[in-house]
PDB file of C-alpha atoms in Angstrom:
ATOM      1  CA  MET A   1      89.533  72.069 143.009  1.00 94.00           C
ATOM      2  CA  ALA A   2      85.907  71.896 142.802  1.00 97.00           C
ATOM      3  CA  LYS A   3      84.332  68.980 144.679  1.00 98.00           C
ATOM      4  CA  ALA A   4      81.661  66.599 143.554  1.00 98.00           C
ATOM      5  CA  LEU A   5      79.044  64.354 145.427  1.00 98.00           C
ATOM      6  CA  VAL A   6      77.737  61.428 143.733  1.00 98.00           C
ATOM      7  CA  THR A   7      75.356  59.323 145.521  1.00 98.00           C
ATOM      8  CA  TRP A   8      73.158  56.387 143.935  1.00 98.00           C
ATOM      9  CA  GLY A   9      71.177  53.625 145.253  1.00 98.00           C
ATOM     10  CA  GLY A  10      67.086  52.823 145.132  1.00 98.00           C
ATOM     11  CA  TRP A  11      65.500  51.022 142.303  1.00 98.00           C
ATOM     12  CA  ASP A  12      67.440  49.042 140.174  1.00 98.00           C
ATOM     13  CA  GLY A  13      65.846  49.197 137.481  1.00 97.00           C
ATOM     14  CA  HIS A  14      67.273  52.407 136.478  1.00 98.00           C
ATOM     15  CA  GLU A  15      70.808  51.111 136.834  1.00 98.00           C
ATOM     16  CA  PRO A  16      71.774  53.805 139.384  1.00 98.00           C
ATOM     17  CA  ASP A  17      75.241  52.132 139.963  1.00 98.00           C
ATOM     18  CA  LYS A  18      76.122  52.413 135.967  1.00 98.00           C
ATOM     19  CA  VAL A  19      74.768  56.026 135.861  1.00 98.00           C
ATOM     20  CA  ALA A  20      76.557  56.852 139.026  1.00 98.00           C
ATOM     21  CA  ALA A  21      79.729  55.790 137.093  1.00 98.00           C
ATOM     22  CA  LEU A  22      78.835  57.814 134.161  1.00 98.00           C
ATOM     23  CA  PHE A  23      78.236  60.766 135.717  1.00 98.00           C
ATOM     24  CA  ALA A  24      81.466  60.727 137.794  1.00 98.00           C
ATOM     25  CA  GLY A  25      83.184  59.839 134.733  1.00 98.00           C
ATOM     26  CA  TRP A  26      82.475  63.182 132.912  1.00 98.00           C
ATOM     27  CA  LEU A  27      83.152  65.108 136.351  1.00 98.00           C
ATOM     28  CA  GLY A  28      86.552  64.056 136.645  1.00 98.00           C
ATOM     29  CA  GLU A  29      87.195  64.542 133.191  1.00 98.00           C
ATOM     30  CA  ALA A  30      85.800  68.290 134.070  1.00 97.00           C
ATOM     31  CA  GLY A  31      88.615  68.648 136.494  1.00 97.00           C
ATOM     32  CA  MET A  32      86.568  67.831 139.581  1.00 98.00           C
ATOM     33  CA  ALA A  33      87.436  65.572 142.867  1.00 98.00           C
ATOM     34  CA  VAL A  34      84.317  63.238 142.918  1.00 98.00           C
ATOM     35  CA  GLU A  35      83.167  61.122 145.633  1.00 98.00           C
ATOM     36  CA  VAL A  36      80.916  58.194 144.916  1.00 98.00           C
ATOM     37  CA  THR A  37      79.023  56.258 147.676  1.00 98.00           C
ATOM     38  CA  ASP A  38      75.870  54.191 147.826  1.00 98.00           C
ATOM     39  CA  SER A  39      74.892  55.370 151.091  1.00 98.00           C
ATOM     40  CA  LEU A  40      72.551  58.491 152.115  1.00 98.00           C
ATOM     41  CA  SER A  41      74.861  58.798 155.205  1.00 98.00           C
ATOM     42  CA  CYS A  42      76.806  61.454 152.917  1.00 98.00           C
ATOM     43  CA  PHE A  43      73.751  63.713 153.741  1.00 98.00           C
ATOM     44  CA  ASP A  44      74.042  63.574 157.700  1.00 98.00           C
ATOM     45  CA  GLU A  45      76.428  66.222 158.352  1.00 97.00           C
ATOM     46  CA  PRO A  46      75.230  69.334 157.087  1.00 98.00           C
ATOM     47  CA  GLU A  47      78.388  71.575 157.255  1.00 97.00           C
ATOM     48  CA  ALA A  48      80.321  69.022 155.420  1.00 97.00           C
ATOM     49  CA  LEU A  49      77.609  68.958 152.774  1.00 98.00           C
ATOM     50  CA  LYS A  50      77.871  72.538 152.183  1.00 98.00           C
ATOM     51  CA  SER A  51      81.601  72.381 151.293  1.00 98.00           C
ATOM     52  CA  VAL A  52      80.650  70.081 148.405  1.00 98.00           C
ATOM     53  CA  ASP A  53      80.166  72.250 145.141  1.00 98.00           C
ATOM     54  CA  LEU A  54      77.830  69.439 143.341  1.00 98.00           C
ATOM     55  CA  ILE A  55      75.758  66.958 144.781  1.00 99.00           C
ATOM     56  CA  VAL A  56      74.435  64.383 142.039  1.00 99.00           C
ATOM     57  CA  PRO A  57      71.628  62.084 143.173  1.00 98.00           C
ATOM     58  CA  VAL A  58      70.823  59.093 141.514  1.00 98.00           C
ATOM     59  CA  TRP A  59      68.146  57.537 143.676  1.00 98.00           C
ATOM     60  CA  THR A  60      64.741  56.375 142.192  1.00 98.00           C
ATOM     61  CA  MET A  61      62.269  55.974 145.184  1.00 98.00           C
ATOM     62  CA  SER A  62      63.545  55.003 148.502  1.00 98.00           C
ATOM     63  CA  GLN A  63      63.255  56.963 151.737  1.00 98.00           C
ATOM     64  CA  ILE A  64      65.555  59.751 153.309  1.00 98.00           C
ATOM     65  CA  GLY A  65      65.119  60.944 156.542  1.00 98.00           C
ATOM     66  CA  LYS A  66      63.701  64.136 157.095  1.00 98.00           C
ATOM     67  CA  ASP A  67      67.113  66.034 158.277  1.00 98.00           C
ATOM     68  CA  GLN A  68      68.919  64.257 155.842  1.00 98.00           C
ATOM     69  CA  ALA A  69      66.858  65.925 153.085  1.00 98.00           C
ATOM     70  CA  LEU A  70      67.105  69.595 155.114  1.00 98.00           C
ATOM     71  CA  ASN A  71      70.633  69.190 155.223  1.00 98.00           C
ATOM     72  CA  ALA A  72      70.901  69.015 151.306  1.00 98.00           C
ATOM     73  CA  CYS A  73      68.230  71.806 151.275  1.00 98.00           C
ATOM     74  CA  ALA A  74      70.170  74.102 153.314  1.00 98.00           C
ATOM     75  CA  ALA A  75      73.348  73.017 151.274  1.00 98.00           C
ATOM     76  CA  VAL A  76      71.707  73.980 147.750  1.00 98.00           C
ATOM     77  CA  ALA A  77      70.475  76.913 149.269  1.00 98.00           C
ATOM     78  CA  ALA A  78      74.097  78.032 150.505  1.00 98.00           C
ATOM     79  CA  GLY A  79      75.161  77.718 147.109  1.00 98.00           C
ATOM     80  CA  THR A  80      76.061  73.994 146.816  1.00 98.00           C
ATOM     81  CA  GLY A  81      74.884  72.789 143.097  1.00 98.00           C
ATOM     82  CA  ILE A  82      72.616  69.684 142.526  1.00 99.00           C
ATOM     83  CA  ALA A  83      72.022  68.174 139.182  1.00 99.00           C
ATOM     84  CA  GLY A  84      70.379  64.869 138.243  1.00 98.00           C
ATOM     85  CA  CYS A  85      68.425  62.766 135.374  1.00 98.00           C
ATOM     86  CA  HIS A  86      65.523  60.988 135.012  1.00 98.00           C
ATOM     87  CA  GLY A  87      63.843  59.191 138.443  1.00 98.00           C
ATOM     88  CA  GLY A  88      67.462  59.547 139.857  1.00 98.00           C
ATOM     89  CA  MET A  89      66.207  63.008 141.231  1.00 98.00           C
ATOM     90  CA  CYS A  90      62.875  63.634 140.574  1.00 98.00           C
ATOM     91  CA  ASP A  91      61.393  60.496 141.093  1.00 98.00           C
ATOM     92  CA  ALA A  92      63.503  60.159 144.390  1.00 98.00           C
ATOM     93  CA  PHE A  93      61.976  60.312 147.945  1.00 98.00           C
ATOM     94  CA  ARG A  94      58.770  60.448 147.260  1.00 98.00           C
ATOM     95  CA  GLU A  95      57.303  60.960 150.452  1.00 97.00           C
ATOM     96  CA  ASN A  96      59.396  63.958 150.845  1.00 98.00           C
ATOM     97  CA  VAL A  97      58.294  67.688 149.781  1.00 98.00           C
ATOM     98  CA  ASP A  98      61.403  69.576 151.096  1.00 98.00           C
ATOM     99  CA  TRP A  99      63.096  67.385 148.277  1.00 98.00           C
ATOM    100  CA  GLN A 100      60.605  67.983 145.277  1.00 98.00           C
ATOM    101  CA  PHE A 101      60.596  71.906 146.210  1.00 98.00           C
ATOM    102  CA  MET A 102      64.042  72.122 145.753  1.00 98.00           C
ATOM    103  CA  THR A 103      64.453  69.847 142.749  1.00 98.00           C
ATOM    104  CA  GLY A 104      61.715  71.638 140.812  1.00 98.00           C
ATOM    105  CA  ALA A 105      59.229  68.455 139.636  1.00 98.00           C
ATOM    106  CA  GLN A 106      58.220  65.264 140.489  1.00 98.00           C
ATOM    107  CA  TRP A 107      57.585  62.340 138.001  1.00 98.00           C
ATOM    108  CA  VAL A 108      53.589  61.123 138.250  1.00 98.00           C
ATOM    109  CA  ALA A 109      53.400  58.891 134.799  1.00 98.00           C
ATOM    110  CA  HIS A 110      55.237  57.418 131.976  1.00 97.00           C
ATOM    111  CA  PRO A 111      52.279  56.731 129.539  1.00 97.00           C
ATOM    112  CA  GLY A 112      53.640  53.567 127.335  1.00 97.00           C
ATOM    113  CA  ASN A 113      56.380  52.858 129.623  1.00 97.00           C
ATOM    114  CA  ASP A 114      59.534  51.777 128.068  1.00 97.00           C
ATOM    115  CA  GLY A 115      60.205  52.060 124.471  1.00 97.00           C
ATOM    116  CA  VAL A 116      57.964  55.131 123.571  1.00 97.00           C
ATOM    117  CA  ARG A 117      59.677  56.964 120.253  1.00 98.00           C
ATOM    118  CA  TYR A 118      59.232  60.779 120.807  1.00 98.00           C
ATOM    119  CA  GLY A 119      61.184  63.762 119.864  1.00 98.00           C
ATOM    120  CA  VAL A 120      62.954  66.127 122.023  1.00 98.00           C
ATOM    121  CA  ARG A 121      63.130  70.134 120.835  1.00 98.00           C
ATOM    122  CA  MET A 122      65.185  72.706 121.834  1.00 98.00           C
ATOM    123  CA  VAL A 123      63.322  75.843 123.335  1.00 98.00           C
ATOM    124  CA  SER A 124      65.779  78.100 124.799  1.00 98.00           C
ATOM    125  CA  THR A 125      68.654  79.828 123.556  1.00 96.00           C
ATOM    126  CA  ASP A 126      70.769  79.216 126.646  1.00 97.00           C
ATOM    127  CA  PRO A 127      74.409  77.999 126.391  1.00 96.00           C
ATOM    128  CA  LEU A 128      73.156  74.860 127.827  1.00 97.00           C
ATOM    129  CA  VAL A 129      71.400  73.573 124.615  1.00 98.00           C
ATOM    130  CA  ALA A 130      73.365  76.073 122.029  1.00 97.00           C
ATOM    131  CA  GLY A 131      74.157  74.098 119.354  1.00 98.00           C
ATOM    132  CA  VAL A 132      72.332  70.786 120.112  1.00 98.00           C
ATOM    133  CA  ALA A 133      69.628  69.680 117.474  1.00 98.00           C
ATOM    134  CA  ASP A 134      66.327  68.347 118.144  1.00 98.00           C
ATOM    135  CA  PHE A 135      66.614  64.925 118.641  1.00 98.00           C
ATOM    136  CA  GLU A 136      64.699  61.366 118.894  1.00 98.00           C
ATOM    137  CA  VAL A 137      65.022  58.857 121.733  1.00 98.00           C
ATOM    138  CA  GLU A 138      63.145  55.546 122.423  1.00 98.00           C
ATOM    139  CA  THR A 139      62.551  55.073 126.081  1.00 98.00           C
ATOM    140  CA  GLU A 140      60.318  56.252 128.791  1.00 98.00           C
ATOM    141  CA  GLN A 141      58.301  59.777 128.437  1.00 98.00           C
ATOM    142  CA  TYR A 142      58.235  61.341 131.518  1.00 98.00           C
ATOM    143  CA  TYR A 143      55.200  62.983 132.452  1.00 98.00           C
ATOM    144  CA  LEU A 144      56.375  65.483 135.524  1.00 98.00           C
ATOM    145  CA  HIS A 145      54.312  67.679 137.817  1.00 98.00           C
ATOM    146  CA  ILE A 146      56.612  71.179 137.594  1.00 98.00           C
ATOM    147  CA  ASP A 147      57.277  73.950 139.319  1.00 98.00           C
ATOM    148  CA  PRO A 148      56.168  76.838 137.338  1.00 98.00           C
ATOM    149  CA  VAL A 149      59.565  79.066 138.259  1.00 98.00           C
ATOM    150  CA  VAL A 150      61.683  76.496 136.133  1.00 98.00           C
ATOM    151  CA  LYS A 151      63.164  77.775 133.270  1.00 98.00           C
ATOM    152  CA  VAL A 152      62.562  75.172 130.746  1.00 98.00           C
ATOM    153  CA  HIS A 153      65.645  74.726 127.774  1.00 98.00           C
ATOM    154  CA  ALA A 154      63.755  71.377 126.059  1.00 98.00           C
ATOM    155  CA  VAL A 155      60.406  70.010 125.883  1.00 98.00           C
ATOM    156  CA  CYS A 156      58.624  66.655 124.423  1.00 98.00           C
ATOM    157  CA  ASP A 157      55.321  66.731 123.152  1.00 98.00           C
ATOM    158  CA  PHE A 158      52.250  64.583 125.039  1.00 97.00           C
ATOM    159  CA  PRO A 159      50.147  62.792 124.063  1.00 97.00           C
ATOM    160  CA  VAL A 160      52.263  59.865 122.568  1.00 96.00           C
ATOM    161  CA  ALA A 161      51.072  56.837 124.144  1.00 95.00           C
ATOM    162  CA  ASP A 162      46.935  57.079 124.347  1.00 93.00           C
ATOM    163  CA  GLY A 163      45.840  57.357 127.872  1.00 92.00           C
ATOM    164  CA  PRO A 164      43.231  59.072 129.986  1.00 95.00           C
ATOM    165  CA  HIS A 165      45.555  62.201 129.826  1.00 95.00           C
ATOM    166  CA  ALA A 166      45.070  62.308 125.932  1.00 96.00           C
ATOM    167  CA  VAL A 167      41.619  63.698 126.413  1.00 97.00           C
ATOM    168  CA  ASN A 168      43.125  67.133 127.492  1.00 96.00           C
ATOM    169  CA  GLY A 169      44.770  67.823 124.072  1.00 97.00           C
ATOM    170  CA  PRO A 170      48.446  68.461 123.256  1.00 97.00           C
ATOM    171  CA  VAL A 171      51.112  69.564 125.806  1.00 97.00           C
ATOM    172  CA  ALA A 172      54.734  70.458 125.866  1.00 98.00           C
ATOM    173  CA  MET A 173      56.574  68.950 128.564  1.00 98.00           C
ATOM    174  CA  PRO A 174      59.738  69.931 129.861  1.00 98.00           C
ATOM    175  CA  VAL A 175      62.615  67.844 129.293  1.00 98.00           C
ATOM    176  CA  VAL A 176      65.658  69.758 130.645  1.00 98.00           C
ATOM    177  CA  PHE A 177      65.111  72.743 133.087  1.00 99.00           C
ATOM    178  CA  THR A 178      66.912  74.819 135.430  1.00 98.00           C
ATOM    179  CA  LYS A 179      66.177  76.637 138.269  1.00 98.00           C
ATOM    180  CA  GLY A 180      67.716  78.463 141.512  1.00 98.00           C
ATOM    181  CA  TYR A 181      67.292  77.629 145.152  1.00 98.00           C
ATOM    182  CA  GLY A 182      68.667  80.340 147.273  1.00 98.00           C
ATOM    183  CA  ALA A 183      72.426  80.675 145.911  1.00 98.00           C
ATOM    184  CA  GLY A 184      72.476  77.172 144.437  1.00 98.00           C
ATOM    185  CA  ARG A 185      71.868  75.841 141.022  1.00 98.00           C
ATOM    186  CA  VAL A 186      69.330  72.850 140.074  1.00 98.00           C
ATOM    187  CA  TYR A 187      69.537  70.981 137.120  1.00 98.00           C
ATOM    188  CA  TYR A 188      67.473  68.088 135.789  1.00 99.00           C
ATOM    189  CA  ASN A 189      66.994  66.332 132.793  1.00 98.00           C
ATOM    190  CA  ALA A 190      64.078  63.648 132.611  1.00 98.00           C
ATOM    191  CA  LEU A 191      65.968  61.301 130.109  1.00 98.00           C
ATOM    192  CA  GLY A 192      68.279  58.180 131.495  1.00 98.00           C
ATOM    193  CA  HIS A 193      65.819  55.490 131.992  1.00 97.00           C
ATOM    194  CA  LYS A 194      68.835  53.243 131.316  1.00 96.00           C
ATOM    195  CA  ALA A 195      72.567  54.129 131.201  1.00 98.00           C
ATOM    196  CA  GLN A 196      72.713  54.063 127.738  1.00 97.00           C
ATOM    197  CA  VAL A 197      70.042  56.389 126.994  1.00 97.00           C
ATOM    198  CA  ILE A 198      71.898  58.836 128.357  1.00 97.00           C
ATOM    199  CA  GLY A 199      75.314  57.779 127.631  1.00 97.00           C
ATOM    200  CA  ALA A 200      76.089  59.200 124.354  1.00 97.00           C
ATOM    201  CA  GLY A 201      74.625  61.560 121.395  1.00 98.00           C
ATOM    202  CA  PRO A 202      72.588  64.563 122.277  1.00 98.00           C
ATOM    203  CA  ALA A 203      71.326  63.550 125.600  1.00 98.00           C
ATOM    204  CA  ALA A 204      74.551  62.922 126.792  1.00 98.00           C
ATOM    205  CA  GLU A 205      75.854  66.524 125.945  1.00 98.00           C
ATOM    206  CA  LEU A 206      73.041  67.873 127.677  1.00 98.00           C
ATOM    207  CA  MET A 207      73.661  66.195 130.838  1.00 98.00           C
ATOM    208  CA  ARG A 208      77.168  66.997 130.739  1.00 98.00           C
ATOM    209  CA  ARG A 209      76.649  70.556 130.419  1.00 98.00           C
ATOM    210  CA  GLY A 210      73.997  70.616 133.229  1.00 98.00           C
ATOM    211  CA  LEU A 211      76.720  68.624 135.493  1.00 98.00           C
ATOM    212  CA  ILE A 212      79.060  71.543 134.903  1.00 98.00           C
ATOM    213  CA  TRP A 213      76.988  74.341 134.874  1.00 98.00           C
ATOM    214  CA  ALA A 214      75.214  73.539 138.159  1.00 98.00           C
ATOM    215  CA  ALA A 215      78.469  73.377 140.367  1.00 98.00           C
ATOM    216  CA  ARG A 216      79.114  76.190 142.502  1.00 97.00           C
ATOM    217  CA  ARG A 217      81.354  79.241 141.267  1.00 85.00           C
ATOM    218  CA  GLY A 218      83.712  81.099 142.698  1.00 68.00           C
TER     219      GLY A 218
END
């Protein structure tokens, strides 16, 4: 049976406990054995971490130990998948560049803050988004600094809310992307400011598929 590790904590505003429970439920329904923890001590033992098939971090901001981050990177490089959403993966551990290099992006701004209405457009033919139509959300719109190697599956358009970035003109910002890291798969979805944002509808379907896709194969 595949094993998933869901670890949550950090800024309470992103409801990490609720998001972690949501993801754990989907993974259990997919037939995985799921461990849920509210501690980063799960990253302390490198060999134990490599035995996990999927890591799901739900940590906004906070701090991670250097060895803990390197252990997570080594596990993914060895074949453990990693998947996450919103601030829980790509605004985690802002001071740790190893984490950012592995996960493929870092949040830098959300012009308009929460409550911005914008469209999410599918831009690939990958099975991860097959059959999912373009949709609208009302939530934070993430502006990310992105690893150029990522494979983009869905985007949103900036600017929607005005700000100093708007002078640069329109840009299609990745919302859903994947990449490889050694033998491991990396999946990210920028939605999920609150659990309800990603708890139902197209956003939930994209996230559920991504979690399952990222898990180790074979």
